[in-house]
Coordinates of C-alpha atoms and ligand atoms in Angstrom, one line a residue:
M29 CA 0.0 0.1 -0.2
L30 CA 3.0 2.5 0.6
F31 CA 4.4 4.6 -2.0
G32 CA 8.0 4.1 -1.5
T33 CA 10.6 5.6 0.3
I34 CA 12.8 8.7 -0.3
A35 CA 15.8 6.3 -0.5
H36 CA 13.8 3.9 -3.0
W37 CA 12.9 7.1 -5.5
R38 CA 16.5 8.6 -5.2
A39 CA 17.7 5.3 -6.4
Q40 CA 15.3 5.3 -9.0
L41 CA 15.6 9.0 -10.2
Q42 CA 19.2 8.7 -10.1
S43 CA 19.5 5.7 -12.3
G44 CA 17.2 7.4 -14.8
A45 CA 14.1 4.8 -14.3
I46 CA 12.1 7.3 -13.8
S47 CA 12.1 11.4 -14.2
P48 CA 11.0 13.9 -11.7
T49 CA 8.0 14.7 -13.8
E50 CA 7.1 11.1 -14.0
L51 CA 7.3 10.6 -10.4
V52 CA 4.8 13.7 -9.9
E53 CA 2.7 12.2 -12.4
E54 CA 2.5 8.8 -10.5
L55 CA 2.2 10.1 -7.0
D56 CA -0.9 12.2 -8.6
N57 CA -2.5 9.5 -10.0
S58 CA -2.1 7.7 -6.7
I59 CA -3.8 10.4 -4.7
A60 CA -6.5 10.9 -7.4
A61 CA -7.3 7.2 -7.1
R62 CA -7.3 6.7 -3.3
D63 CA -8.2 10.2 -1.7
P64 CA -11.7 10.2 -2.1
Q65 CA -12.0 7.6 0.6
I66 CA -9.2 9.1 2.7
H67 CA -9.5 12.6 2.3
A68 CA -5.9 13.2 3.4
Y69 CA -5.0 16.2 1.1
L70 CA -6.9 19.7 1.3
S71 CA -5.4 20.9 -2.0
R72 CA -2.6 20.2 -4.4
N73 CA -0.8 22.1 -7.0
K74 CA 0.4 19.8 -9.9
E75 CA 1.2 22.6 -12.3
A76 CA 3.8 23.9 -9.9
A77 CA 5.2 20.4 -8.8
L78 CA 5.5 19.7 -12.5
Q79 CA 7.2 22.8 -13.1
A80 CA 9.5 22.5 -10.4
A81 CA 10.2 18.8 -11.3
T82 CA 11.3 20.0 -14.9
C83 CA 14.4 21.6 -13.3
A84 CA 15.0 19.3 -10.2
D85 CA 18.9 19.1 -9.5
L86 CA 19.2 15.2 -8.8
S87 CA 22.6 15.7 -7.3
L88 CA 20.8 17.4 -4.2
P89 CA 19.9 15.1 -1.2
L90 CA 16.3 15.3 -2.0
G91 CA 16.5 16.2 -5.8
G92 CA 13.1 15.5 -7.4
I93 CA 11.3 14.0 -4.2
P94 CA 8.0 15.2 -3.7
L95 CA 6.7 16.0 -0.3
A96 CA 3.5 16.4 1.4
I97 CA 3.5 19.6 3.8
K98 CA 0.8 20.0 6.6
D99 CA -1.8 22.8 6.1
N100 CA -0.3 25.1 8.7
I101 CA 3.1 25.2 7.4
C102 CA 3.5 28.4 4.9
V103 CA 4.1 27.3 0.9
Q104 CA 4.3 30.2 -1.1
G105 CA 1.6 30.9 -3.4
E106 CA -0.4 27.8 -2.0
P107 CA -3.3 27.9 0.2
T108 CA -2.2 27.4 4.1
R109 CA -5.5 27.3 6.1
C110 CA -4.9 25.5 8.9
A111 CA -8.0 23.5 8.2
S112 CA -9.9 26.5 9.4
K113 CA -12.7 28.7 7.7
M114 CA -11.1 31.6 9.6
L115 CA -8.3 31.1 6.9
E116 CA -10.1 29.9 4.0
N117 CA -9.0 32.4 1.4
F118 CA -5.5 32.6 2.6
V119 CA -2.6 31.8 0.1
S120 CA 0.7 32.2 1.9
P121 CA 3.0 34.9 0.1
Y122 CA 6.2 33.1 1.4
D123 CA 7.6 29.9 2.3
A124 CA 8.3 28.6 5.8
T125 CA 12.0 28.0 6.6
A126 CA 11.3 24.3 6.5
V127 CA 10.0 24.8 3.2
T128 CA 12.9 26.7 2.1
R129 CA 15.4 24.2 3.3
L130 CA 13.5 21.2 1.5
R131 CA 13.3 23.2 -1.6
A132 CA 17.1 24.0 -1.1
A133 CA 18.0 20.4 -0.9
G134 CA 15.8 19.4 -4.2
A135 CA 12.5 18.4 -3.0
I136 CA 9.2 19.6 -4.4
P137 CA 6.4 20.6 -2.1
F138 CA 3.2 18.7 -3.3
G139 CA -0.1 19.0 -1.4
R140 CA -1.6 20.7 1.4
T141 CA -2.8 17.7 4.0
N142 CA -5.6 17.9 6.1
M143 CA -5.3 18.5 9.9
D144 CA -7.2 19.3 12.9
E145 CA -8.1 23.0 12.7
F146 CA -5.1 24.9 14.3
A147 CA -3.6 21.8 15.1
M148 CA -6.0 21.2 18.0
G149 CA -7.0 18.0 18.3
S150 CA -6.1 14.0 18.3
A151 CA -8.5 12.6 15.6
G152 CA -8.3 14.9 12.6
E153 CA -12.1 15.2 12.9
N154 CA -11.9 19.1 14.0
S155 CA -10.9 19.8 10.2
A156 CA -13.4 22.5 9.0
F157 CA -13.0 20.7 5.7
G158 CA -14.3 17.2 6.9
P159 CA -12.4 14.4 8.5
T160 CA -9.5 12.2 7.3
H161 CA -9.9 8.7 7.4
N162 CA -7.2 6.1 8.6
P163 CA -5.9 3.9 5.6
A164 CA -5.9 0.6 7.8
D165 CA -9.2 1.0 8.6
P166 CA -11.4 3.8 6.9
D167 CA -14.0 3.6 9.7
R168 CA -11.5 4.8 12.1
V169 CA -9.6 8.2 12.7
P170 CA -5.9 8.4 11.8
G171 CA -4.8 10.5 14.9
G172 CA -4.5 14.0 14.7
S173 CA -3.7 16.8 14.5
S174 CA -1.3 15.9 11.6
S175 CA -4.0 13.5 10.2
G176 CA -3.8 14.3 6.6
S177 CA 0.5 14.0 6.7
A178 CA 0.3 10.4 8.6
A179 CA -2.6 9.1 6.4
A180 CA -1.1 10.5 3.0
V181 CA 2.1 8.6 3.8
A182 CA 0.5 5.4 5.3
G183 CA -2.1 5.5 2.4
G184 CA 0.5 5.5 -0.4
M185 CA -0.3 8.7 -1.3
A186 CA 2.9 10.7 -0.5
I187 CA 6.6 9.6 -0.2
A188 CA 6.9 11.6 3.4
A189 CA 5.3 14.7 5.0
L190 CA 5.9 17.4 7.1
G191 CA 3.7 17.9 10.3
S192 CA 4.1 20.0 13.4
D193 CA 3.7 18.6 17.0
T194 CA 2.9 20.6 20.2
G195 CA 1.4 17.9 22.1
G196 CA 1.8 14.8 20.2
S197 CA 0.6 15.8 16.8
I198 CA 3.4 14.0 15.0
R199 CA 4.0 11.1 16.8
Q200 CA 0.4 9.9 17.9
P201 CA -0.9 10.0 14.2
A202 CA 2.2 8.3 12.9
S203 CA 1.1 5.5 15.6
H204 CA -2.3 5.2 14.7
C205 CA -1.5 4.7 11.2
G206 CA 1.4 2.5 11.3
I207 CA 4.5 5.0 10.2
V208 CA 7.5 6.7 11.8
G209 CA 6.9 10.3 13.1
L210 CA 9.7 12.6 14.9
K211 CA 9.6 15.3 16.8
P212 CA 12.7 16.9 17.0
T213 CA 14.0 18.8 20.3
Y214 CA 12.4 22.3 20.7
G215 CA 14.1 24.8 18.9
R216 CA 16.3 22.2 16.4
V217 CA 13.9 23.1 13.3
S218 CA 13.0 26.7 12.7
R219 CA 9.1 27.5 13.4
Y220 CA 9.3 30.6 11.0
G221 CA 6.3 30.1 9.0
L222 CA 4.3 27.6 10.7
V223 CA 0.9 29.2 12.0
A224 CA 1.4 29.4 16.0
F225 CA -0.6 27.1 18.2
A226 CA 1.4 27.3 21.7
S227 CA 5.0 28.7 20.9
S228 CA 6.5 27.4 23.6
L229 CA 5.7 23.6 22.5
D230 CA 5.2 23.6 18.9
Q231 CA 8.0 22.0 16.7
I232 CA 8.2 20.9 13.0
G233 CA 9.1 17.3 12.1
P234 CA 8.8 14.3 9.4
L235 CA 6.5 11.8 8.9
T236 CA 7.8 8.9 7.0
Q237 CA 7.8 5.1 6.1
D238 CA 11.0 4.4 7.8
V239 CA 13.6 5.6 10.6
A240 CA 16.2 6.3 7.8
D241 CA 14.0 8.9 5.9
A242 CA 13.3 10.7 9.2
A243 CA 17.0 11.0 9.7
T244 CA 17.5 12.2 6.2
L245 CA 14.7 14.8 6.4
L246 CA 16.3 15.9 9.6
N247 CA 19.5 16.5 8.1
V248 CA 17.9 19.1 5.7
L249 CA 15.2 20.5 8.1
C250 CA 17.8 21.5 11.0
G251 CA 19.9 24.6 11.3
H252 CA 19.7 28.2 13.3
D253 CA 17.3 30.8 11.7
A254 CA 17.7 34.0 12.5
K255 CA 14.1 34.7 11.6
D256 CA 12.9 32.3 14.6
S257 CA 14.1 33.6 17.9
T258 CA 13.6 30.3 19.5
S259 CA 15.6 28.6 16.8
S260 CA 18.6 26.8 18.6
P261 CA 22.4 27.6 17.7
Q262 CA 23.2 23.9 18.4
P263 CA 25.4 22.7 15.4
T264 CA 23.7 20.1 13.3
E265 CA 25.1 16.8 12.9
D266 CA 24.7 14.0 10.2
F267 CA 21.7 12.0 11.7
C268 CA 22.1 9.4 9.4
A269 CA 25.5 8.5 11.1
G270 CA 24.3 6.3 13.8
L271 CA 22.0 4.3 11.7
G272 CA 23.3 0.5 11.3
R273 CA 25.5 0.8 14.6
D274 CA 24.8 -1.6 17.2
I275 CA 23.2 -0.5 20.5
R276 CA 24.9 -3.2 22.7
G277 CA 25.2 -1.6 26.4
L278 CA 22.6 1.3 25.5
R279 CA 20.7 1.9 29.1
I280 CA 16.9 2.4 28.2
G281 CA 14.5 3.1 30.9
L282 CA 10.9 2.1 31.2
P283 CA 8.8 4.5 33.0
K284 CA 6.6 2.6 35.8
E285 CA 4.2 5.6 35.5
Y286 CA 3.7 4.5 31.7
L287 CA 2.4 0.7 32.4
S288 CA -0.9 1.7 33.6
S289 CA -4.0 -0.6 33.4
G290 CA -5.6 1.6 31.2
N291 CA -3.3 0.9 28.2
A292 CA -5.1 -1.4 25.6
P293 CA -3.8 -4.7 25.2
E294 CA -2.2 -4.0 21.8
V295 CA -0.4 -1.3 23.6
R296 CA 0.9 -3.4 26.1
A297 CA 1.9 -6.4 23.5
A298 CA 3.8 -3.6 21.6
L299 CA 5.8 -2.4 24.7
E300 CA 6.7 -6.3 25.8
Q301 CA 7.7 -7.2 22.0
S302 CA 10.0 -3.9 22.1
I303 CA 11.5 -4.8 25.5
C304 CA 12.3 -8.3 24.2
C305 CA 13.9 -6.8 20.9
L306 CA 15.8 -4.1 22.8
T307 CA 17.2 -7.0 25.3
E308 CA 18.0 -9.2 22.2
L309 CA 19.9 -6.1 20.6
G310 CA 22.2 -6.1 23.9
A311 CA 20.3 -2.7 25.4
E312 CA 19.5 -2.8 29.2
V313 CA 15.9 -2.1 30.0
T314 CA 15.4 -0.8 33.6
E315 CA 12.4 0.8 35.1
I316 CA 12.3 4.0 36.3
S317 CA 10.2 6.9 37.6
L318 CA 8.7 10.1 36.1
P319 CA 6.9 11.2 39.3
H320 CA 5.0 14.1 38.0
T321 CA 3.3 12.2 34.9
E322 CA -0.2 12.5 36.6
A323 CA -0.2 16.2 36.3
V324 CA 1.1 16.5 32.5
V325 CA -2.3 16.7 30.9
S326 CA -3.5 19.4 33.3
A327 CA -0.5 21.5 32.7
Y328 CA -0.4 21.2 29.1
Y329 CA -4.1 22.1 28.5
I330 CA -3.6 25.0 30.6
I331 CA -0.3 26.2 29.1
A332 CA -1.5 25.3 25.3
C333 CA -4.8 27.1 25.7
A334 CA -3.2 30.1 27.3
E335 CA -0.8 30.4 24.3
A336 CA -3.2 29.7 21.7
S337 CA -5.6 32.5 23.2
S338 CA -2.8 34.9 23.0
N339 CA -1.7 33.4 19.2
L340 CA -5.2 33.3 17.7
A341 CA -6.0 37.2 18.7
R342 CA -4.9 38.2 15.3
F343 CA -7.4 36.5 13.6
D344 CA -10.1 39.1 14.2
G345 CA -11.2 39.8 10.6
I346 CA -9.4 43.1 10.4
R347 CA -5.7 42.1 10.4
Y348 CA -5.9 38.4 9.7
G349 CA -8.6 36.2 8.7
H350 CA -12.4 35.5 7.8
R351 CA -14.4 39.1 8.1
A352 CA -17.9 39.3 8.7
E353 CA -20.0 41.0 5.9
G354 CA -22.4 44.2 6.7
N355 CA -22.2 47.4 8.7
M356 CA -21.4 47.0 12.1
S357 CA -19.2 48.3 15.4
L358 CA -16.0 47.1 15.5
D359 CA -16.9 44.8 18.6
A360 CA -19.6 43.3 16.7
L361 CA -17.0 42.9 13.8
Y362 CA -14.6 40.9 15.8
S363 CA -16.9 38.8 17.4
K364 CA -19.1 37.9 14.1
S365 CA -15.8 37.2 12.5
R366 CA -14.3 34.8 15.0
E367 CA -18.0 33.1 15.6
A368 CA -18.1 32.3 11.9
G369 CA -14.5 31.5 11.4
F370 CA -13.4 29.4 14.3
G371 CA -14.7 25.7 15.3
A372 CA -15.8 24.5 18.4
E373 CA -12.7 23.3 19.6
V374 CA -10.9 26.0 18.8
K375 CA -13.3 28.4 20.6
R376 CA -13.2 26.1 23.7
R377 CA -9.4 26.5 23.6
I378 CA -9.5 30.4 23.3
I379 CA -12.3 30.5 26.0
L380 CA -10.3 28.2 28.4
G381 CA -6.8 30.1 27.6
T382 CA -8.1 33.5 28.4
Y383 CA -10.0 32.3 31.4
V384 CA -6.5 31.0 32.8
L385 CA -4.8 34.1 32.3
S386 CA -7.4 36.5 33.6
G387 CA -6.6 38.4 36.5
G388 CA -7.4 36.4 39.7
Y389 CA -7.1 33.1 38.2
Y390 CA -3.3 33.4 36.9
D391 CA -1.5 32.2 39.7
A392 CA -3.9 29.7 40.4
Y393 CA -3.8 28.1 37.0
Y394 CA -1.5 29.6 34.6
A395 CA 1.5 30.3 37.0
K396 CA 1.1 26.9 38.7
A397 CA 1.1 24.8 35.3
Q398 CA 4.5 26.7 34.7
K399 CA 5.6 25.3 38.1
V400 CA 4.5 21.8 37.0
R401 CA 6.3 22.1 33.8
A402 CA 9.3 22.8 35.4
L403 CA 9.0 19.9 37.8
V404 CA 8.3 17.5 34.7
A405 CA 11.6 18.7 33.1
Q406 CA 13.2 17.9 36.1
D407 CA 11.8 14.3 36.3
F408 CA 13.7 13.9 32.6
T409 CA 16.7 15.6 33.7
R410 CA 17.0 13.2 36.9
A411 CA 15.9 10.2 34.7
F412 CA 18.6 10.7 32.0
E413 CA 21.2 10.5 34.7
Q414 CA 20.5 6.8 35.0
V415 CA 19.7 5.8 31.4
D416 CA 20.3 7.1 27.9
L417 CA 16.8 6.5 26.2
I418 CA 13.4 6.4 27.6
L419 CA 10.6 3.6 25.8
G420 CA 7.1 3.9 26.3
P421 CA 3.8 3.7 24.6
V422 CA 2.5 6.7 22.3
A423 CA -1.2 6.5 23.1
P424 CA -3.2 4.1 25.5
T425 CA -5.6 2.8 22.6
P426 CA -5.0 2.4 18.9
A427 CA -7.0 4.6 16.6
P428 CA -10.7 5.1 18.0
K429 CA -13.7 4.8 15.5
L430 CA -14.5 8.0 13.5
H431 CA -17.5 10.0 15.3
D432 CA -17.3 8.3 18.7
T433 CA -19.6 10.4 20.1
Q434 CA -19.1 8.6 23.6
L435 CA -15.9 10.3 24.1
T436 CA -16.1 13.8 26.0
P437 CA -13.4 16.4 25.3
L438 CA -11.5 15.5 28.6
Q439 CA -11.2 11.6 27.7
V440 CA -9.8 12.8 24.4
Y441 CA -7.4 15.2 26.3
L442 CA -6.3 12.4 28.6
S443 CA -5.0 10.2 26.0
D444 CA -2.6 12.7 25.1
I445 CA -0.6 11.7 28.4
Y446 CA 2.4 9.7 26.7
T447 CA 3.3 12.4 24.0
I448 CA 2.8 15.7 26.2
P449 CA 5.6 15.2 28.5
A450 CA 8.4 15.6 25.5
N451 CA 6.7 19.1 24.4
L452 CA 6.5 20.4 28.1
A453 CA 10.4 19.4 28.7
G454 CA 11.4 20.1 24.9
L455 CA 12.6 17.0 24.4
P456 CA 13.3 14.8 21.1
G457 CA 10.7 11.9 20.4
I458 CA 10.1 9.3 17.9
S459 CA 7.2 6.7 17.2
L460 CA 7.7 3.6 15.7
P461 CA 5.4 1.1 14.1
C462 CA 5.3 -2.1 16.0
P463 CA 3.3 -4.2 13.8
Q464 CA 1.0 -7.3 15.2
A465 CA -0.7 -9.3 13.1
G466 CA -4.4 -8.9 12.8
C467 CA -4.3 -5.9 14.8
L468 CA -4.6 -2.1 14.4
P469 CA -1.2 -0.2 14.1
T470 CA 0.3 0.4 17.1
G471 CA 3.4 2.4 17.8
I472 CA 6.0 2.6 20.3
Q473 CA 7.9 5.7 21.6
L474 CA 11.7 6.3 22.5
L475 CA 12.5 9.8 23.9
A476 CA 16.0 11.3 24.4
P477 CA 17.9 14.2 26.0
P478 CA 17.8 17.4 24.2
F479 CA 19.5 17.3 21.0
A480 CA 20.4 13.7 21.4
E481 CA 18.6 12.8 18.0
T482 CA 21.4 11.0 16.5
R483 CA 21.2 8.6 19.4
L484 CA 17.5 8.3 19.4
L485 CA 17.6 7.5 15.4
Q486 CA 20.4 4.8 15.8
A487 CA 18.3 3.1 18.5
A488 CA 14.8 3.7 16.6
H489 CA 16.6 2.2 13.3
A490 CA 18.2 -0.9 15.6
L491 CA 14.4 -1.6 16.9
E492 CA 13.1 -0.9 13.7
C493 CA 15.1 -3.6 12.0
A494 CA 14.5 -6.1 15.1
L495 CA 10.6 -5.5 14.9
K496 CA 10.4 -6.1 11.1
G497 CA 12.3 -9.3 12.0
Ligands
LIG19 N1 -3.6 16.7 20.6 C1 -2.8 17.8 21.4 C2 -4.0 18.5 21.4 O1 -5.2 18.7 20.9 C3 -1.8 17.7 20.7 C4 -1.9 18.3 19.4 C5 -0.7 18.9 18.7 O2 0.4 18.3 19.1 N2 -0.7 19.9 17.7 O3 -3.4 19.6 21.8

């Protein structure tokens, strides 16, 4: 069902077995055949992709490779709507730095992928343009918020894609769709041109068919950017350098708080299988503790909503976004534009965020959440004194059914418990598929200390090979 990896198509292009324009055509045909059932894409510009393909430089690391881009990352001349009515008519006048870097490496942006509106959600069902279906089971959600990016890669409609991860939005859909999702260290990849959701947590990263492709894309995406003040000056590395090296003696921690009885049987089986493989590979798996795990969801939803309420204030119908029609007062124009432009979940978050920042509640909620965040980061600092990497689930269950009305917003928020910690602490994390016969796709997660992506990818690659058998 997959379309073929970056490594595969690079070899095909370089041997002349296929030309860059033929590759775009082939991908476009695959999308046309499959996407009516899946709805991974919100738009695609075949003419622009074909034009870029005619002058592709095949000597570059991604020469001639088309890549799908989440709808909240700016691509010049293309709609960048964040799957929201608020930005229904917005065409980006510039490229995000991540896209500039992909183009400089020879890649061709092709297609804007569906997502939860403004990246708020865990199922892809909060898109104003309709939900995405999971290619492994179209009655189920693909996860979110990078729902379309994950479904496009898993459904044979993209070679690889970019997503964004604020509380799990790359790793969780990757897990639900059976592919690889990498959230780099906070600050590794420039966020210039990423429509901000929660700026102290947001990070761009790749969704790919395998670990080697994730390393290849990270090599291109990383690097300091003066246009993003949170971009790190940390020197980049060759993230492919560790691939294929053995992991004998690597110390891997298993947080006892992550072994909850609330984990579905598939998730427990995936963890057990990974522990077995890692032990066979010569790693030492030991139990550790992350004592503040219980508080991460509350802290995240306070901080993320607070930042969202501030970031989304610019969409008022005057400076940015949908503008209500008719003659009315300024206040009425603001409220009518926002009422019509934002969906229910975005409104819920803006209201929650405004509340926790308001006078009288700031100390009780926002300031307290920041203290919890510091304690969560400290848990990891202590854990990484004993171990090199941490292993855990990505989500407590495989993908839920579409339109599962039994789930309350709180239950949905609670399912982010294993992905949120990496965002609160700024750590890199990767979600890897752990295939089990007859089961829905289920991933496992590895976390590393800040800027230890080379080690993370080395271990992920070794584990991926062992899991594939
Ligand atoms: N599911 C989380 C949320 O709804 C994470 C979203 C994300 O990472 N963008 O906030």
